[in-house]
Coordinates of C-alpha atoms in Angstrom, one line a residue:
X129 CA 0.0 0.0 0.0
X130 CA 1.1 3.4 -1.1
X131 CA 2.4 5.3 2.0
X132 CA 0.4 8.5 -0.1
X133 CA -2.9 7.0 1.3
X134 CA -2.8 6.0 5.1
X135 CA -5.2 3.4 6.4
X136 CA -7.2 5.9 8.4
X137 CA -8.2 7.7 5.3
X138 CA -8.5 4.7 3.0
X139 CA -11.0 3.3 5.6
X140 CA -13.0 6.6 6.4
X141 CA -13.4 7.1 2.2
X142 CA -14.6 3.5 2.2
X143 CA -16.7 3.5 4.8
X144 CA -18.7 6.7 3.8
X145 CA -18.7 5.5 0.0
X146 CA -21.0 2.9 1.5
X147 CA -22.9 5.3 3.3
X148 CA -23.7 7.2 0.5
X149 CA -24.4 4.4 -2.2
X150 CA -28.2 4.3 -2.6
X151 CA -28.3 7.4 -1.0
X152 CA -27.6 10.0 -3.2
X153 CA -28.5 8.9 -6.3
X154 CA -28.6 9.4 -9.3
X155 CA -25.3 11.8 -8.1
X156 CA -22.7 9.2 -7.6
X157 CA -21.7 8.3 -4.3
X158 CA -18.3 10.1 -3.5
X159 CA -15.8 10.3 -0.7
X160 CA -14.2 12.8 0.9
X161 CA -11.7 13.5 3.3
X162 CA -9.3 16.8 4.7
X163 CA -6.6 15.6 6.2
X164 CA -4.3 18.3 8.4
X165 CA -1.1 18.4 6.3
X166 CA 0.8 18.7 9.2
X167 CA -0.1 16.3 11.2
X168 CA -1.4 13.9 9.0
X169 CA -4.7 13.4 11.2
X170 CA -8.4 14.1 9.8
X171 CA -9.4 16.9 10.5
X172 CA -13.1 16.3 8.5
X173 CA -14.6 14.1 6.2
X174 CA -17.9 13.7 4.1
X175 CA -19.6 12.2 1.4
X176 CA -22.2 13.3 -1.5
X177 CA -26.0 14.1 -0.2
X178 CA -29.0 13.8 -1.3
X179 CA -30.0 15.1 -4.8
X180 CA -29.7 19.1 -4.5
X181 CA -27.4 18.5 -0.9
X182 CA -24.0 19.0 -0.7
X183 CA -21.6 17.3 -2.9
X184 CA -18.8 15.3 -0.6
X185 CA -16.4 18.2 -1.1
X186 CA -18.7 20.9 0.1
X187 CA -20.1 18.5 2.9
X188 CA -16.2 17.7 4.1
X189 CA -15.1 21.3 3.9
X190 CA -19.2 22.5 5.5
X191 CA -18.1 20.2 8.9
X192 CA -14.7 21.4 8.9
X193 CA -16.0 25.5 8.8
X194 CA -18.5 24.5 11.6
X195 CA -15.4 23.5 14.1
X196 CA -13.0 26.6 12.4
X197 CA -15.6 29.0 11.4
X198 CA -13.7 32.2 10.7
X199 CA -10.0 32.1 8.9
X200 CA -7.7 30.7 7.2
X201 CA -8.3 26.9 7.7
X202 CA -4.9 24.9 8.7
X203 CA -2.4 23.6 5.9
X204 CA -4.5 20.8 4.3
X205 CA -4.7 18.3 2.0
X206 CA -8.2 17.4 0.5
X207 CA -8.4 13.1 -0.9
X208 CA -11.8 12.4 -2.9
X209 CA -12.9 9.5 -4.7
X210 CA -13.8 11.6 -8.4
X211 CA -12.6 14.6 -9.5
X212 CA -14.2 17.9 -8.5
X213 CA -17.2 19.0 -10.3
X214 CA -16.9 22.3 -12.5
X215 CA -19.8 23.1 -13.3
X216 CA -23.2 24.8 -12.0
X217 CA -25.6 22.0 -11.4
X218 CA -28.1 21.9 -8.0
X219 CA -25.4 23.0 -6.4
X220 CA -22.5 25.8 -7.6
X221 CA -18.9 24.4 -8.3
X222 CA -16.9 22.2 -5.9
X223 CA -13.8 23.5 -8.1
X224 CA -14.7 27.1 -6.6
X225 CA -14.8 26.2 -2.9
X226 CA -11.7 24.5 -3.2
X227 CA -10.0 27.4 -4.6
X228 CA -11.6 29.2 -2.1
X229 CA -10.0 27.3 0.8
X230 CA -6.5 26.3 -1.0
X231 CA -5.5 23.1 0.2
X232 CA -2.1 22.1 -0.4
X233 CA -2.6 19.1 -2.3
X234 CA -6.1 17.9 -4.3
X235 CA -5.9 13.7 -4.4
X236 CA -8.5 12.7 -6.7
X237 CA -9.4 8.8 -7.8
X238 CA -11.5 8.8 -11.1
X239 CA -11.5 11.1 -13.6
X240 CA -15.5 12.4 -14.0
X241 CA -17.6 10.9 -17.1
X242 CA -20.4 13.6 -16.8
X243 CA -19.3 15.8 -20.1
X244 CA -20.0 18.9 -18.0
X245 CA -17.0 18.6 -16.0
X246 CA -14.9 16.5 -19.0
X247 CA -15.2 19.4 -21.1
X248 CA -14.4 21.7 -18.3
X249 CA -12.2 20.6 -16.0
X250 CA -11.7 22.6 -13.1
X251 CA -8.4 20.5 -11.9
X252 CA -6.0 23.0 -14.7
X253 CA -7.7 25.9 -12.3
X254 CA -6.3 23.8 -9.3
X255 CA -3.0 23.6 -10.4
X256 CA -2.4 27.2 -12.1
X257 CA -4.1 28.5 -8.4
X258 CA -0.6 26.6 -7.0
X259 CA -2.8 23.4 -5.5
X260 CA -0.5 20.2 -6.2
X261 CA -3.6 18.0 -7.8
X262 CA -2.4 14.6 -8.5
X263 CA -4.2 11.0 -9.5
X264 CA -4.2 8.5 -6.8
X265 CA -4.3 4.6 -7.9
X266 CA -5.5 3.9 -4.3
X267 CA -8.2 6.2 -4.5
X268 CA -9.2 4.8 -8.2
X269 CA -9.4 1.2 -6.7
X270 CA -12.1 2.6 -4.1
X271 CA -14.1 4.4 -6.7
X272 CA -14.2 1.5 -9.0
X273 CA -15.8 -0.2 -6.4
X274 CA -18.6 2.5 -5.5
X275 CA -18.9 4.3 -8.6
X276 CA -19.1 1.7 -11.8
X277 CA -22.8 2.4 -11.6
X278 CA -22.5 5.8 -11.9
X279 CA -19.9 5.8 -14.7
X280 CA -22.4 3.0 -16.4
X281 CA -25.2 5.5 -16.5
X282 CA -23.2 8.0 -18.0
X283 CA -21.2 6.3 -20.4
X284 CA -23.9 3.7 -21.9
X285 CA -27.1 5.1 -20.8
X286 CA -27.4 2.5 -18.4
X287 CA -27.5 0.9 -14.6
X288 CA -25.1 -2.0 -13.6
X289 CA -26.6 -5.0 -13.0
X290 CA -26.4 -7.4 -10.2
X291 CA -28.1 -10.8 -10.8
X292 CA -28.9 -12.4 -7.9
X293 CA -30.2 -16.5 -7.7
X294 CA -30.9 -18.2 -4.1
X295 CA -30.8 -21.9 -5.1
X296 CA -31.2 -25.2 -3.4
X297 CA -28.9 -27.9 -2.8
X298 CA -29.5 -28.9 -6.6
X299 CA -29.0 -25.8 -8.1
X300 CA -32.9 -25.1 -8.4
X301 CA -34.0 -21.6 -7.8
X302 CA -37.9 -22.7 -7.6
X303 CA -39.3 -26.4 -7.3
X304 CA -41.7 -25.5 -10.2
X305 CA -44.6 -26.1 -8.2
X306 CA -46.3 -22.6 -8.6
X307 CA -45.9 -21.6 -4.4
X308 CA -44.1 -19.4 -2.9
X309 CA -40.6 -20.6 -1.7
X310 CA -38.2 -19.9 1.0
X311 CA -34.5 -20.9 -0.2
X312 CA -32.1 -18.4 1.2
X313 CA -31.1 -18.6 5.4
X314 CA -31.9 -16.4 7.5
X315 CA -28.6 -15.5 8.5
X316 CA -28.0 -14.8 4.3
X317 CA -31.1 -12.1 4.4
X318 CA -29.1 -10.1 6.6
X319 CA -27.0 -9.4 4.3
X320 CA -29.2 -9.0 1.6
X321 CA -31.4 -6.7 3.1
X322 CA -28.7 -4.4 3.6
X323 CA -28.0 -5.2 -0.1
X324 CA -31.5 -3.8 -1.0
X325 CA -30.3 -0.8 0.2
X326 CA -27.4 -0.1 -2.0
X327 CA -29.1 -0.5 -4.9
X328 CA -31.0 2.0 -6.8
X329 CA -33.7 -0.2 -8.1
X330 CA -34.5 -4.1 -8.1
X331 CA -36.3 -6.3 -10.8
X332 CA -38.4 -9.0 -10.7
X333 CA -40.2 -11.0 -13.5
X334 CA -43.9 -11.4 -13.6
X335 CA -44.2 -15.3 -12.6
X336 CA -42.5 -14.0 -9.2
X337 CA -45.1 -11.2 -9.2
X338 CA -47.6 -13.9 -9.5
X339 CA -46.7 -16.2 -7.0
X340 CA -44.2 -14.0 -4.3
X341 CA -46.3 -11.1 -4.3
X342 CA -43.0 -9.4 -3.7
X343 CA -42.5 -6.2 -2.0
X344 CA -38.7 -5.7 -2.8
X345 CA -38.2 -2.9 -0.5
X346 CA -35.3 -2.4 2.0
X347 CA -36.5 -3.3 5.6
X348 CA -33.6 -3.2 7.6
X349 CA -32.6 -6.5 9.6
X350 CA -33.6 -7.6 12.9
X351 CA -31.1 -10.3 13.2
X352 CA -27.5 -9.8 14.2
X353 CA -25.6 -10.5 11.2
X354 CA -23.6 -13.7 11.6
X355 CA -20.0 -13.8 11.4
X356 CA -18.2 -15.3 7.6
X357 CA -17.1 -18.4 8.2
X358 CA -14.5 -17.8 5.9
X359 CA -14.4 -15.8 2.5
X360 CA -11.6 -16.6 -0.2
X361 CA -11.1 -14.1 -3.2
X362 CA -10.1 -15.8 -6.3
X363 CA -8.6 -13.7 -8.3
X364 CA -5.8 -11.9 -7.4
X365 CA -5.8 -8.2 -8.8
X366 CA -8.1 -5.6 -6.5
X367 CA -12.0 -6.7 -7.7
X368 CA -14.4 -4.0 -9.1
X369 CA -17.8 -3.5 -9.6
X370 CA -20.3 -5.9 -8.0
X371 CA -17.7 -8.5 -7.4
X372 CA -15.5 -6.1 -5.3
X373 CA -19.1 -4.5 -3.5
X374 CA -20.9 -7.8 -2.1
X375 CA -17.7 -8.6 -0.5
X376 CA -18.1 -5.5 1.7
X377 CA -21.4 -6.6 3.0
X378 CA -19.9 -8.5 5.5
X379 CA -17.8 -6.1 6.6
X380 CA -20.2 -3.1 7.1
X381 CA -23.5 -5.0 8.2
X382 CA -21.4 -5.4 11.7
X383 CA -20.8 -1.4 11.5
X384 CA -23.5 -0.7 14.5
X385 CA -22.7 3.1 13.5
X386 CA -23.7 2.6 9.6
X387 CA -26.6 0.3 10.2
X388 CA -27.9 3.5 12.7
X389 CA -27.3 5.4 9.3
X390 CA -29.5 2.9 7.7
X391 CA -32.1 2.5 10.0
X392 CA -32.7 6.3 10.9
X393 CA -33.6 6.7 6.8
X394 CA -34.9 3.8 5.8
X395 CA -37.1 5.9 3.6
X396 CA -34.3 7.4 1.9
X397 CA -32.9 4.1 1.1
X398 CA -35.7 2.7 -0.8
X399 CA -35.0 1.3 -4.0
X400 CA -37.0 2.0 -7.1
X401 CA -39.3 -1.2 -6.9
X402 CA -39.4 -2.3 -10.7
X403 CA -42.2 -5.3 -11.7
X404 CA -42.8 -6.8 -14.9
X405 CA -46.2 -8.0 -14.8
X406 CA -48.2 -10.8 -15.4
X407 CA -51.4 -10.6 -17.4
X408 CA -54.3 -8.3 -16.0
X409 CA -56.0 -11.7 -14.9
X410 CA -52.9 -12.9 -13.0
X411 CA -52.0 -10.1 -11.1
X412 CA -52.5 -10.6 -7.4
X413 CA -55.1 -7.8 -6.1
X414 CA -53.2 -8.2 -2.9
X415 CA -49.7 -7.3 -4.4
X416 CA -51.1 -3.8 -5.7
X417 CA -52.6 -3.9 -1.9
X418 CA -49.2 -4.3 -0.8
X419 CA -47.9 -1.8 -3.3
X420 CA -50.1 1.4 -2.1
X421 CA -48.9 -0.2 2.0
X422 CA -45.4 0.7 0.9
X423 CA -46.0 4.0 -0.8
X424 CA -48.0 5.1 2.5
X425 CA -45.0 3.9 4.2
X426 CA -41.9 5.6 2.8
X427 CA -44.2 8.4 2.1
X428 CA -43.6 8.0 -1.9
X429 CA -44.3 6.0 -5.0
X430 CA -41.1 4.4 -5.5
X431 CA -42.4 1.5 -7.9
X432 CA -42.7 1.4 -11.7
X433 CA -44.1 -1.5 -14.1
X434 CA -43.4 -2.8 -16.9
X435 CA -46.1 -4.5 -19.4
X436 CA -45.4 -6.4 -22.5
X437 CA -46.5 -4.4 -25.4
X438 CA -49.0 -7.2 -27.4
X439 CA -50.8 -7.8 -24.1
X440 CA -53.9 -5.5 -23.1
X441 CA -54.5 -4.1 -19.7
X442 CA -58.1 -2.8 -18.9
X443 CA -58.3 1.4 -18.6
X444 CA -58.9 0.8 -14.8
X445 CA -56.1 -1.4 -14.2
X446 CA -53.5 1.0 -16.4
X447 CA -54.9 4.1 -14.1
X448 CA -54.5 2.3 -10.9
X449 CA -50.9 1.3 -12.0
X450 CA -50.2 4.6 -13.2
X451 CA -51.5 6.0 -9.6
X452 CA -49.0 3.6 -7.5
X453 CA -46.6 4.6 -10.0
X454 CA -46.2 8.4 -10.3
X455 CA -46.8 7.1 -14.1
X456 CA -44.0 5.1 -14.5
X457 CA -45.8 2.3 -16.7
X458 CA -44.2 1.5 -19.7
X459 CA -44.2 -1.1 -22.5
X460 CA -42.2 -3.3 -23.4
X461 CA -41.1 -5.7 -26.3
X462 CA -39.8 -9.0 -25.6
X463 CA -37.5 -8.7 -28.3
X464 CA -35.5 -5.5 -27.2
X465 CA -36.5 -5.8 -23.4
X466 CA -32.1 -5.5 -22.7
X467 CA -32.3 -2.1 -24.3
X468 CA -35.5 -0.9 -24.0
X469 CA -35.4 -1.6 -20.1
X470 CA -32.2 -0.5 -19.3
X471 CA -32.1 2.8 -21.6
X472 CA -35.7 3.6 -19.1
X473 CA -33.6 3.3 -15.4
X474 CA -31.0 4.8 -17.0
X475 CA -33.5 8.1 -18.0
X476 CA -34.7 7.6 -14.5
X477 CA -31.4 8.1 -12.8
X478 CA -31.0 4.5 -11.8
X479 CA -26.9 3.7 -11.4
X480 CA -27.2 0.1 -9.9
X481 CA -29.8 -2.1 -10.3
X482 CA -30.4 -6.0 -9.0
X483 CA -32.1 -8.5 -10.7
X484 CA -33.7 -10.9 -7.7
X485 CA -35.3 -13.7 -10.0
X486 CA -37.2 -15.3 -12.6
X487 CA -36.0 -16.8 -15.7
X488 CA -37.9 -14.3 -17.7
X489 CA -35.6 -11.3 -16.5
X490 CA -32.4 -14.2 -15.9
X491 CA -32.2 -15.0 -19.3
X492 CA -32.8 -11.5 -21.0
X493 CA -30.5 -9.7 -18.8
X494 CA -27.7 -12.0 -18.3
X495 CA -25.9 -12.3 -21.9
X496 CA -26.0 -8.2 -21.7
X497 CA -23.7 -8.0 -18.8
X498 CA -20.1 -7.1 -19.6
X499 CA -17.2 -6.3 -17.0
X500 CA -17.9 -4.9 -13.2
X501 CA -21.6 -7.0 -13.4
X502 CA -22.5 -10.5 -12.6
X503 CA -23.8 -12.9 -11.0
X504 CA -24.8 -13.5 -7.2
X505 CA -25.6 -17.3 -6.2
X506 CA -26.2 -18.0 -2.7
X507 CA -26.5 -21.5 -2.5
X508 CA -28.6 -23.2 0.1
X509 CA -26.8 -26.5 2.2
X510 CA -30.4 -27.2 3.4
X511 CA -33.5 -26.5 1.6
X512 CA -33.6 -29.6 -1.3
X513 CA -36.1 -30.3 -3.8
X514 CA -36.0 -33.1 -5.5
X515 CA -37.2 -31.5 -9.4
X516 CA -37.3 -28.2 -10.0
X517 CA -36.6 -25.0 -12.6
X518 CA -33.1 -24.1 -13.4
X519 CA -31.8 -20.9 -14.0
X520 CA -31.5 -19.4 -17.3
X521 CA -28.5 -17.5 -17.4
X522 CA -26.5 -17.0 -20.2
X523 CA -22.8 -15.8 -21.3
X524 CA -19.4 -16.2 -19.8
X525 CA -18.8 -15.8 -16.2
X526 CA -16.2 -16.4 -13.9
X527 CA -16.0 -17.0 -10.2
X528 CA -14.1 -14.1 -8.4
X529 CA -15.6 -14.8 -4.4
X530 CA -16.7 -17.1 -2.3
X531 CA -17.9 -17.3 1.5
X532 CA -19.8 -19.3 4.0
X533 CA -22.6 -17.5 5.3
X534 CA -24.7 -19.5 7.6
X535 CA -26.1 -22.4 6.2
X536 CA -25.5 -20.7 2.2
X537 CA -22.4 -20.6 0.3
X538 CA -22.5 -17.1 -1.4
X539 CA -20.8 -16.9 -5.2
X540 CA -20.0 -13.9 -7.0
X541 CA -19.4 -14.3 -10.9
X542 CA -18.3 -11.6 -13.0
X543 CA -19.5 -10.9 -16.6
X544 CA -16.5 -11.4 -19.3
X545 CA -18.3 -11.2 -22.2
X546 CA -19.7 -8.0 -24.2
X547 CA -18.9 -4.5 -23.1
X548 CA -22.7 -3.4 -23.9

């Protein structure tokens, strides 16, 4: 490890990266920290709000000016996960506040996608303002890990996807038998609530809508997360994307502080619930009863369905969707549904987004992932059927971690085919 990023600071940017992820999107989710230059100690950190809040920058540097309110601040250096914005969005420059309170050195990780700030840069300002600004691989390795969504959405119009699979002993994610299921240990959901919350929206096919009568909402656990019995990472080079975030579940759902975080806004942390629906006849009257529960709940309609574009809906069931929905009910055809789907939650502002089941969405999603997406299989040691539905997925994938969680061995497969 470079001695240019100390462990303090590389933990503290971590850490609040996973604060902020399916927080404040669609901004991405970065990291900052001012560091006394001195001393070497932090003196502040923060991370990007809210949309229309403070960008991490502006957050850091707002907690520093509430402890040193008046004057110069002390000789400081300033390390954030992607480079400063430069231009006026919600929120004026973060470029300008910097050069406003001239730290020493700038440490940036990524370069910013938006082509706002790529065709502006602010960090030549930096520099000719005599602010050392330099590129940190330490701090790229973090924001590969919290920011591929983001630089998805930007750069292909797109979320990342996460594919996720709870199977049985066989390798069955349903028994085919038309009832509702439960495959995954409780010491696995956990984890995967917490999951829930770091993503920006979750899918789900209509035979699950049909049968689970799914909610898909982040309900933060009850249950104190068990420890990994062990975890082994596969490949050796630093993992990004989904393969180098589920790894960090572990890790920060025994944070009491961050699951605090969590539970004091659950609301905040709701993830777009996203349903592709059955036929009018099939759908459950009590799933759209549990649809309008959950928008009472979080106090807004964070749902959207999708229908297939050859199958009619009655004008009462399409205003009653379009009423849990804030209108977000769109058509689909089965022949683009990739494209079609993921060009909509990327218009919607949607940087990550898991897949939780059903061949339907399994088999039209998975040959579209390319690098920093995969696959998430927790396999159950327990729950065995004896016939029963495999999953659909399709392309090349490769295994990058493993773990023992409970009674389920959790697998994380990255995409290597297509960069879609």
């Amino acid at each position: 490890m470079s001695p240019l990023l100390p462990k303090a600071i590389r933990e503290e940017l971590y850490r609040l990266s996973f604060v902020s992820l399916g927080y404040s999107s669609p901004n991405p989710p970065v990291a900052c920290v001012i560091q006394d230059a001195r001393t070497g100690e932090i003196l502040s950190s923060g991370s990007t709000r809210q949309t229309g809040g403070n960008h991490a920058e502006r957050e850091a540097y707002r907690i520093l000016r509430e402890k040193i309110p008046n004057g110069n601040l002390p000789p400081h250096n300033v390390y954030v996960t992607l480079e400063p914005c430069s231009h006026f969005g919600k929120t004026p420059p973060c470029v300008d506040l910097i050069l406003e309170e001239k730290p020493e050195i700038l440490y940036y990780g990524w370069k910013d996608p938006n082509p706002l700030v790529k065709n502006n840069s602010g960090l030549a300002k930096l520099t000719d303002a005599g602010i050392e600004v330099i590129s940190l691989p330490e701090l790229e390795e973090i924001a590969s890990v919290f920011l591929f969504g983001f630089m998805s959405r930007i750069g292909k119009g797109r979320p990342a996807f996460l594919v996720k699979g709870s199977l049985s002993r066989e390798g069955f994610f349903s028994s085919g038998e038309g009832e509702r299921e439960k495959i995954s240990s409780p010491e696995s959901d956990s984890y995967l609530s917490l999951l829930r919350a770091k993503v920006d929206a979750i899918l789900v096919g209509p035979k699950t809508v049909q049968i689970d009568l799914p909610g898909l909402d982040f309900r933060p656990s009850q249950e104190k997360p068990v420890p990994v019995e062990y975890s082994e990472f596969l490949m050796e080079e630093n993992l990004s994307g989904f393969p180098g975030l589920v790894p960090l579940l572990p890790k920060f759902a025994k944070d009491s502080e961050i699951l605090r975080i969590h539970e004091e806004n659950v609301s905040a942390y709701q993830p777009l619930r996203v349903f592709f629906l059955p036929s009018e006849d099939k759908i459950p009257s009590d799933f759209l009863k549990k649809q309008r529960r959950l928008n009472e709940e979080y106090s807004k309609s964070r749902v959207a369905f999708f229908l297939e574009e050859n199958t009619e809906y009655s004008s009462s069931m399409l205003g009653l969707l379009s009423e849990l929905s804030d209108s977000r009910v769109e058509r689909y055809s089965s022949s683009a549904i990739f494209d079609s789907v993921s060009k909509r939650l990327g218009d919607w502002g949607v940087n990550l987004a898991l897949i939780e089941g059903g061949n339907f969405l399994y088999r039209n999603f998975s040959p579209g992932l390319s690098s920093g997406e995969g696959i998430l299989k927790v396999r159950s040691k327990s729950v065995s059927f004896s016939k029963g539905i495999l999953p659909e997925w399709k392309g090349n994938f490769s295994m990058e971690w493993k773990a023992r969680i409970g009674s389920d061995e959790w697998e994380v497969w990255r995409a290597c085919s297509q960069d879609s």
